[in-house]
mmCIF file of C-alpha atoms in Angstrom:
data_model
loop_
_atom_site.group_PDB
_atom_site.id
_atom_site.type_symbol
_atom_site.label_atom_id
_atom_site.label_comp_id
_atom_site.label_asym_id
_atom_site.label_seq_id
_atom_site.Cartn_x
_atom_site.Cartn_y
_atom_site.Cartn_z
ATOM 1 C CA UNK A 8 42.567 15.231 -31.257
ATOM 2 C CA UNK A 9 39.651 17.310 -33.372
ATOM 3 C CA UNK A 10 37.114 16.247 -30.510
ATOM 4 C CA UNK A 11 39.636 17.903 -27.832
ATOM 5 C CA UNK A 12 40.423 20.746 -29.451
ATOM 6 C CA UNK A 13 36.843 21.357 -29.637
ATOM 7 C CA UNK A 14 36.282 20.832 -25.842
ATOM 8 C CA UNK A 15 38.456 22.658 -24.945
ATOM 9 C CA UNK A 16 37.611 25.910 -27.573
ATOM 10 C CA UNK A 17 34.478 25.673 -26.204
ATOM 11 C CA UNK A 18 34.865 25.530 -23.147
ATOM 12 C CA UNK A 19 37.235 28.458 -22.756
ATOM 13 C CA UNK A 20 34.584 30.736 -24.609
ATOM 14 C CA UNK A 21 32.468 29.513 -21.537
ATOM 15 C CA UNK A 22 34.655 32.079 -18.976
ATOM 16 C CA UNK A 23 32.748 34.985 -20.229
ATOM 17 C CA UNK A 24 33.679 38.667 -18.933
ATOM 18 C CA UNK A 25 31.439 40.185 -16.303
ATOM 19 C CA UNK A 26 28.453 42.052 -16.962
ATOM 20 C CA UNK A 27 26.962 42.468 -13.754
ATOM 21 C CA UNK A 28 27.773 45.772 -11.918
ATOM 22 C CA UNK A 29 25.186 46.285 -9.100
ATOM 23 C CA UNK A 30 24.766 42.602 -7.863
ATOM 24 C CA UNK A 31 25.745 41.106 -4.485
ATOM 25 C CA UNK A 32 28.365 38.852 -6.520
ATOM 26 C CA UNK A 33 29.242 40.394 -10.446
ATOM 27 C CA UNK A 34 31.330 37.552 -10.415
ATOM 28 C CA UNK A 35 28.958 35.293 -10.007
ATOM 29 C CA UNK A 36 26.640 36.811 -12.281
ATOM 30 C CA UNK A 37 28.731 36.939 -14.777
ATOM 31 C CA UNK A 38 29.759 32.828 -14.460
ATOM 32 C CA UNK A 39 25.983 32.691 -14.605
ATOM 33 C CA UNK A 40 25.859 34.634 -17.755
ATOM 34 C CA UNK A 41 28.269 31.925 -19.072
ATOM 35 C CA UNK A 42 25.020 29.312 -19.150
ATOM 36 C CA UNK A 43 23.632 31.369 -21.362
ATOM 37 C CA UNK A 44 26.445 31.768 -23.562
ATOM 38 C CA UNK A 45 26.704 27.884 -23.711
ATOM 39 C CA UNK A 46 22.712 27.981 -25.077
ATOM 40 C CA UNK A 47 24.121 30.295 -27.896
ATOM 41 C CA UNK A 48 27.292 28.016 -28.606
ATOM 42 C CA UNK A 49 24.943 24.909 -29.353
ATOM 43 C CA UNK A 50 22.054 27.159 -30.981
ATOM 44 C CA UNK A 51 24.576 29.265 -33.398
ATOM 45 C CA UNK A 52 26.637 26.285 -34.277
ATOM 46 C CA UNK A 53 23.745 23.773 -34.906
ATOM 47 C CA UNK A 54 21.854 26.012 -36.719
ATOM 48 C CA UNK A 55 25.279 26.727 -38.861
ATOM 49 C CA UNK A 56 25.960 23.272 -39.231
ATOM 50 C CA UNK A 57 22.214 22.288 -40.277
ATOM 51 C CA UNK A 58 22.322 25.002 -42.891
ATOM 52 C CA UNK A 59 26.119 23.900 -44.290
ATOM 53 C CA UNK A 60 25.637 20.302 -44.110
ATOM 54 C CA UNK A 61 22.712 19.380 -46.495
ATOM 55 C CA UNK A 62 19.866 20.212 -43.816
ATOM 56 C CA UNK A 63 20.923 16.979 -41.753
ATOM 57 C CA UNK A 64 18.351 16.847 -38.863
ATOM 58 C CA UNK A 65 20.662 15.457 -36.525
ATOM 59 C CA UNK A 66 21.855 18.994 -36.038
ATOM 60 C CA UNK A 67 18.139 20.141 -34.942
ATOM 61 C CA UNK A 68 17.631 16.832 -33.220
ATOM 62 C CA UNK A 69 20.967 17.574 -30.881
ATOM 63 C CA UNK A 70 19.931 21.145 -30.308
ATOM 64 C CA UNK A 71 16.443 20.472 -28.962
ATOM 65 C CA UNK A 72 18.474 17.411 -26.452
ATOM 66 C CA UNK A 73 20.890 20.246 -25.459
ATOM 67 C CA UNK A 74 17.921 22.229 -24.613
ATOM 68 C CA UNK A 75 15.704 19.939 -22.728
ATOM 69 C CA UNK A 76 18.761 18.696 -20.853
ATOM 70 C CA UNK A 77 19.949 21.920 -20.172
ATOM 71 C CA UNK A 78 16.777 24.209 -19.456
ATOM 72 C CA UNK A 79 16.198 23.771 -15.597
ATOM 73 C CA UNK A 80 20.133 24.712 -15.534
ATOM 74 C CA UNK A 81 19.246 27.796 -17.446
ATOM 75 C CA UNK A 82 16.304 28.818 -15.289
ATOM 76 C CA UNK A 83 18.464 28.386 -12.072
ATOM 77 C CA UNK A 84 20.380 30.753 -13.635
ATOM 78 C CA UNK A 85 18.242 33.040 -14.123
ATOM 79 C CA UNK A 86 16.731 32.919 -10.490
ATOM 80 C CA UNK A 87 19.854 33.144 -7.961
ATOM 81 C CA UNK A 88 20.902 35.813 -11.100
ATOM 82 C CA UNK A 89 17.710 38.121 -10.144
ATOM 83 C CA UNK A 90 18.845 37.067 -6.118
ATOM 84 C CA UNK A 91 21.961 38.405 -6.318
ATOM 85 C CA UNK A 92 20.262 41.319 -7.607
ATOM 86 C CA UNK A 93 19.742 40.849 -11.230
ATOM 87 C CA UNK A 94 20.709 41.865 -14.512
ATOM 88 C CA UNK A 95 19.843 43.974 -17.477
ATOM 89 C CA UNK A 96 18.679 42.254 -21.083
ATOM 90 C CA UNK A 97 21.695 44.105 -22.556
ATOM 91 C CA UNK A 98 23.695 41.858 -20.304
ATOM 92 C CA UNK A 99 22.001 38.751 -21.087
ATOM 93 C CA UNK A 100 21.976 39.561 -25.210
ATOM 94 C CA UNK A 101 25.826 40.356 -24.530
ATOM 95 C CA UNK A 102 26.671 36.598 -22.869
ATOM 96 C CA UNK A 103 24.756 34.850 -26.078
ATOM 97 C CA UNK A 104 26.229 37.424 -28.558
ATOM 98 C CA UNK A 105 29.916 36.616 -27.382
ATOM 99 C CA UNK A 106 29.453 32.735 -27.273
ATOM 100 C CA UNK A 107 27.907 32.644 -31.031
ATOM 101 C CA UNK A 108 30.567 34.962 -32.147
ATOM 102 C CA UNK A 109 33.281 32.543 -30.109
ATOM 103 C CA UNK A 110 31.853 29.176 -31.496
ATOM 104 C CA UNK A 111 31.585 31.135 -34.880
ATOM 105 C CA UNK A 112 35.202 32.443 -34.939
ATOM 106 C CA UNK A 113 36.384 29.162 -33.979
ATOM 107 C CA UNK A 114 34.067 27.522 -37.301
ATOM 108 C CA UNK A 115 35.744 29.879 -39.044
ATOM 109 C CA UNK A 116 39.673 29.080 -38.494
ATOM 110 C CA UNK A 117 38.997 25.355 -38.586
ATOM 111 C CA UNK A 118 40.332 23.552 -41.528
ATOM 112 C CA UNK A 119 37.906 21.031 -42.044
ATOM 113 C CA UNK A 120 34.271 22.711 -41.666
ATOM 114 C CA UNK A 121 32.556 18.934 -41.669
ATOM 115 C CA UNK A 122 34.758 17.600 -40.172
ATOM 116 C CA UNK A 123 34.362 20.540 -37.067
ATOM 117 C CA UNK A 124 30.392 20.060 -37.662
ATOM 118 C CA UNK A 125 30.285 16.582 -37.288
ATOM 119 C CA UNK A 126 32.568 16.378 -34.257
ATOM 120 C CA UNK A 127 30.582 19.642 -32.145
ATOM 121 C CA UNK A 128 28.016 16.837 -32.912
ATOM 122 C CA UNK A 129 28.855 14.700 -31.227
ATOM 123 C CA UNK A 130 29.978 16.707 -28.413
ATOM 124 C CA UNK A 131 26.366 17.876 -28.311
ATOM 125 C CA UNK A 132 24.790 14.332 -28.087
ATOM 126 C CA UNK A 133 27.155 13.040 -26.203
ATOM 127 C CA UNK A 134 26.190 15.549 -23.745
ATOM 128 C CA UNK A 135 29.973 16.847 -23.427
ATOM 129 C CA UNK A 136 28.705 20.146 -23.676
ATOM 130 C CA UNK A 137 25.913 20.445 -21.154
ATOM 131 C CA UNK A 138 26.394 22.885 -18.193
ATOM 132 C CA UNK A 139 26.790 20.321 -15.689
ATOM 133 C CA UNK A 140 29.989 19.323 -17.527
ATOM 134 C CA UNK A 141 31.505 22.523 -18.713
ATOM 135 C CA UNK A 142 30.803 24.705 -15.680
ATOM 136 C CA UNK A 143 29.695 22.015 -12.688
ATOM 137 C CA UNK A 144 31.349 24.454 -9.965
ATOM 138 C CA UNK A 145 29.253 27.338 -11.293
ATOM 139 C CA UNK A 146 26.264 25.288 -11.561
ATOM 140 C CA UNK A 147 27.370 23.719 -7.601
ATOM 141 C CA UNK A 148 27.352 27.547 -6.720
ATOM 142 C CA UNK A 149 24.355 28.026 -7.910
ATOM 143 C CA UNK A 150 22.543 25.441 -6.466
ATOM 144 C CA UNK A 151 23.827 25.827 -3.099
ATOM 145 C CA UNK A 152 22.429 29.650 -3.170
ATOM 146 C CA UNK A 153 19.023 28.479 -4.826
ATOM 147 C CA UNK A 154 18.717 26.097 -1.741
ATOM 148 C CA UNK A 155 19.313 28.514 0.921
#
Protein backbone atom coordinates (compact mmCIF):
# COMPACT_ATOMS: atom_id res chain seq x y z
CA UNK A 1 0.00 0.00 0.00
CA UNK A 2 3.18 2.42 1.13
CA UNK A 3 4.82 1.55 -2.38
CA UNK A 4 1.44 2.87 -4.14
CA UNK A 5 0.89 5.66 -2.34
CA UNK A 6 4.27 6.64 -3.26
CA UNK A 7 3.69 6.07 -7.05
CA UNK A 8 1.17 7.64 -7.22
CA UNK A 9 2.42 11.03 -4.96
CA UNK A 10 4.99 11.08 -7.23
CA UNK A 11 3.71 10.82 -10.02
CA UNK A 12 1.03 13.47 -9.65
CA UNK A 13 3.87 16.06 -8.68
CA UNK A 14 5.06 14.98 -12.26
CA UNK A 15 1.93 17.24 -14.01
CA UNK A 16 3.81 20.36 -13.39
CA UNK A 17 2.14 23.89 -14.31
CA UNK A 18 3.29 25.56 -17.49
CA UNK A 19 6.12 27.74 -17.77
CA UNK A 20 6.51 28.22 -21.28
CA UNK A 21 4.83 31.37 -22.76
CA UNK A 22 6.36 32.08 -26.23
CA UNK A 23 6.77 28.42 -27.56
CA UNK A 24 4.96 26.75 -30.48
CA UNK A 25 3.35 24.29 -27.76
CA UNK A 26 3.56 25.84 -23.74
CA UNK A 27 1.87 22.79 -23.15
CA UNK A 28 4.23 20.78 -24.28
CA UNK A 29 6.96 22.59 -22.82
CA UNK A 30 5.73 22.57 -19.80
CA UNK A 31 5.10 18.37 -19.81
CA UNK A 32 8.73 18.62 -20.83
CA UNK A 33 9.61 20.65 -17.86
CA UNK A 34 8.02 17.75 -15.89
CA UNK A 35 11.39 15.49 -16.83
CA UNK A 36 13.17 17.73 -15.13
CA UNK A 37 11.14 17.90 -12.17
CA UNK A 38 11.35 14.01 -11.98
CA UNK A 39 15.54 14.56 -11.90
CA UNK A 40 14.82 16.79 -8.77
CA UNK A 41 12.28 14.22 -7.14
CA UNK A 42 15.06 11.39 -7.17
CA UNK A 43 18.05 13.97 -6.49
CA UNK A 44 16.18 15.87 -3.40
CA UNK A 45 14.82 12.71 -1.95
CA UNK A 46 18.02 10.53 -2.26
CA UNK A 47 20.12 13.00 -1.10
CA UNK A 48 17.46 13.42 1.99
CA UNK A 49 17.30 9.92 2.53
CA UNK A 50 21.27 9.36 2.37
CA UNK A 51 21.68 12.11 4.91
CA UNK A 52 18.63 10.66 7.40
CA UNK A 53 19.41 7.13 7.06
CA UNK A 54 23.01 6.58 8.42
CA UNK A 55 24.79 7.63 5.01
CA UNK A 56 23.50 4.25 3.35
CA UNK A 57 25.07 4.31 -0.19
CA UNK A 58 22.31 2.62 -1.72
CA UNK A 59 20.66 6.01 -1.79
CA UNK A 60 23.72 7.50 -3.97
CA UNK A 61 24.02 4.22 -5.78
CA UNK A 62 20.07 4.55 -6.98
CA UNK A 63 20.49 8.19 -7.82
CA UNK A 64 23.45 7.84 -10.18
CA UNK A 65 21.09 4.52 -11.96
CA UNK A 66 18.20 7.07 -12.15
CA UNK A 67 20.54 9.32 -13.85
CA UNK A 68 22.30 7.22 -16.34
CA UNK A 69 18.97 5.62 -17.19
CA UNK A 70 17.29 8.69 -17.46
CA UNK A 71 19.83 11.27 -19.10
CA UNK A 72 19.24 10.79 -22.95
CA UNK A 73 15.40 11.32 -21.80
CA UNK A 74 16.50 14.53 -20.23
CA UNK A 75 18.51 15.79 -23.18
CA UNK A 76 15.53 15.05 -25.58
CA UNK A 77 13.94 17.25 -23.49
CA UNK A 78 15.87 19.76 -23.67
CA UNK A 79 16.20 19.70 -27.59
CA UNK A 80 12.45 19.53 -29.04
CA UNK A 81 12.13 22.16 -25.71
CA UNK A 82 14.62 24.76 -27.59
CA UNK A 83 12.42 23.48 -31.08
CA UNK A 84 9.39 24.50 -29.92
CA UNK A 85 11.08 27.61 -29.20
CA UNK A 86 12.74 27.29 -25.91
CA UNK A 87 12.72 28.29 -22.48
CA UNK A 88 14.22 30.55 -19.92
CA UNK A 89 16.61 29.06 -16.85
CA UNK A 90 14.01 30.63 -14.51
CA UNK A 91 11.67 28.13 -16.06
CA UNK A 92 13.84 25.23 -15.85
CA UNK A 93 15.04 26.15 -11.93
CA UNK A 94 11.11 26.53 -11.39
CA UNK A 95 10.20 22.66 -12.73
CA UNK A 96 13.18 21.21 -10.28
CA UNK A 97 12.27 23.68 -7.45
CA UNK A 98 8.51 22.46 -7.44
CA UNK A 99 9.32 18.65 -7.71
CA UNK A 100 11.95 18.82 -4.61
CA UNK A 101 9.53 20.88 -2.72
CA UNK A 102 6.59 18.14 -3.84
CA UNK A 103 8.73 14.98 -2.98
CA UNK A 104 9.81 17.04 0.17
CA UNK A 105 6.26 17.97 1.35
CA UNK A 106 5.20 14.56 0.78
CA UNK A 107 8.58 13.26 3.22
CA UNK A 108 7.28 15.48 5.40
CA UNK A 109 3.48 14.26 6.08
CA UNK A 110 4.54 10.63 5.94
CA UNK A 111 4.37 8.78 9.14
CA UNK A 112 7.10 6.54 8.87
CA UNK A 113 10.24 8.57 7.40
CA UNK A 114 12.26 4.99 6.85
CA UNK A 115 9.87 3.40 6.10
CA UNK A 116 8.98 6.28 3.04
CA UNK A 117 12.97 6.23 2.38
CA UNK A 118 13.32 2.77 1.97
CA UNK A 119 10.26 2.25 -0.21
CA UNK A 120 11.14 5.65 -2.81
CA UNK A 121 14.10 3.14 -2.89
CA UNK A 122 13.02 0.88 -4.25
CA UNK A 123 10.88 2.69 -6.57
CA UNK A 124 14.14 4.22 -7.77
CA UNK A 125 15.94 0.85 -8.49
CA UNK A 126 13.27 -0.72 -9.56
CA UNK A 127 13.16 1.80 -12.18
CA UNK A 128 9.35 2.70 -11.31
CA UNK A 129 10.27 6.11 -11.44
CA UNK A 130 12.11 6.63 -14.70
CA UNK A 131 10.49 8.93 -17.35
CA UNK A 132 9.62 6.27 -19.63
CA UNK A 133 7.26 5.00 -16.91
CA UNK A 134 5.85 8.06 -15.29
CA UNK A 135 5.35 10.22 -18.38
CA UNK A 136 5.77 7.57 -21.58
CA UNK A 137 3.11 9.76 -23.65
CA UNK A 138 5.19 12.88 -23.01
CA UNK A 139 8.32 11.15 -23.69
CA UNK A 140 6.23 9.37 -27.13
CA UNK A 141 5.57 13.16 -27.95
CA UNK A 142 8.72 13.98 -27.73
CA UNK A 143 10.27 11.55 -29.68
CA UNK A 144 7.98 11.71 -32.49
CA UNK A 145 8.92 15.66 -32.83
CA UNK A 146 12.77 14.89 -32.30
CA UNK A 147 12.37 12.47 -35.35
CA UNK A 148 10.73 14.74 -37.68
Amino acid sequence: MRRLTIAGTVFSLLALPVYAQDAADPTLVGELMAFHGSAAIVDVMTTHCYETTGLDPAFQEASKNWYLRNISYLDLADRVIARLGGSSEEELEAAETYGGTQIMTAYNQSADKNVFCRTFLEQVEAGSLDIDKQLPEVLKRAQEISAS
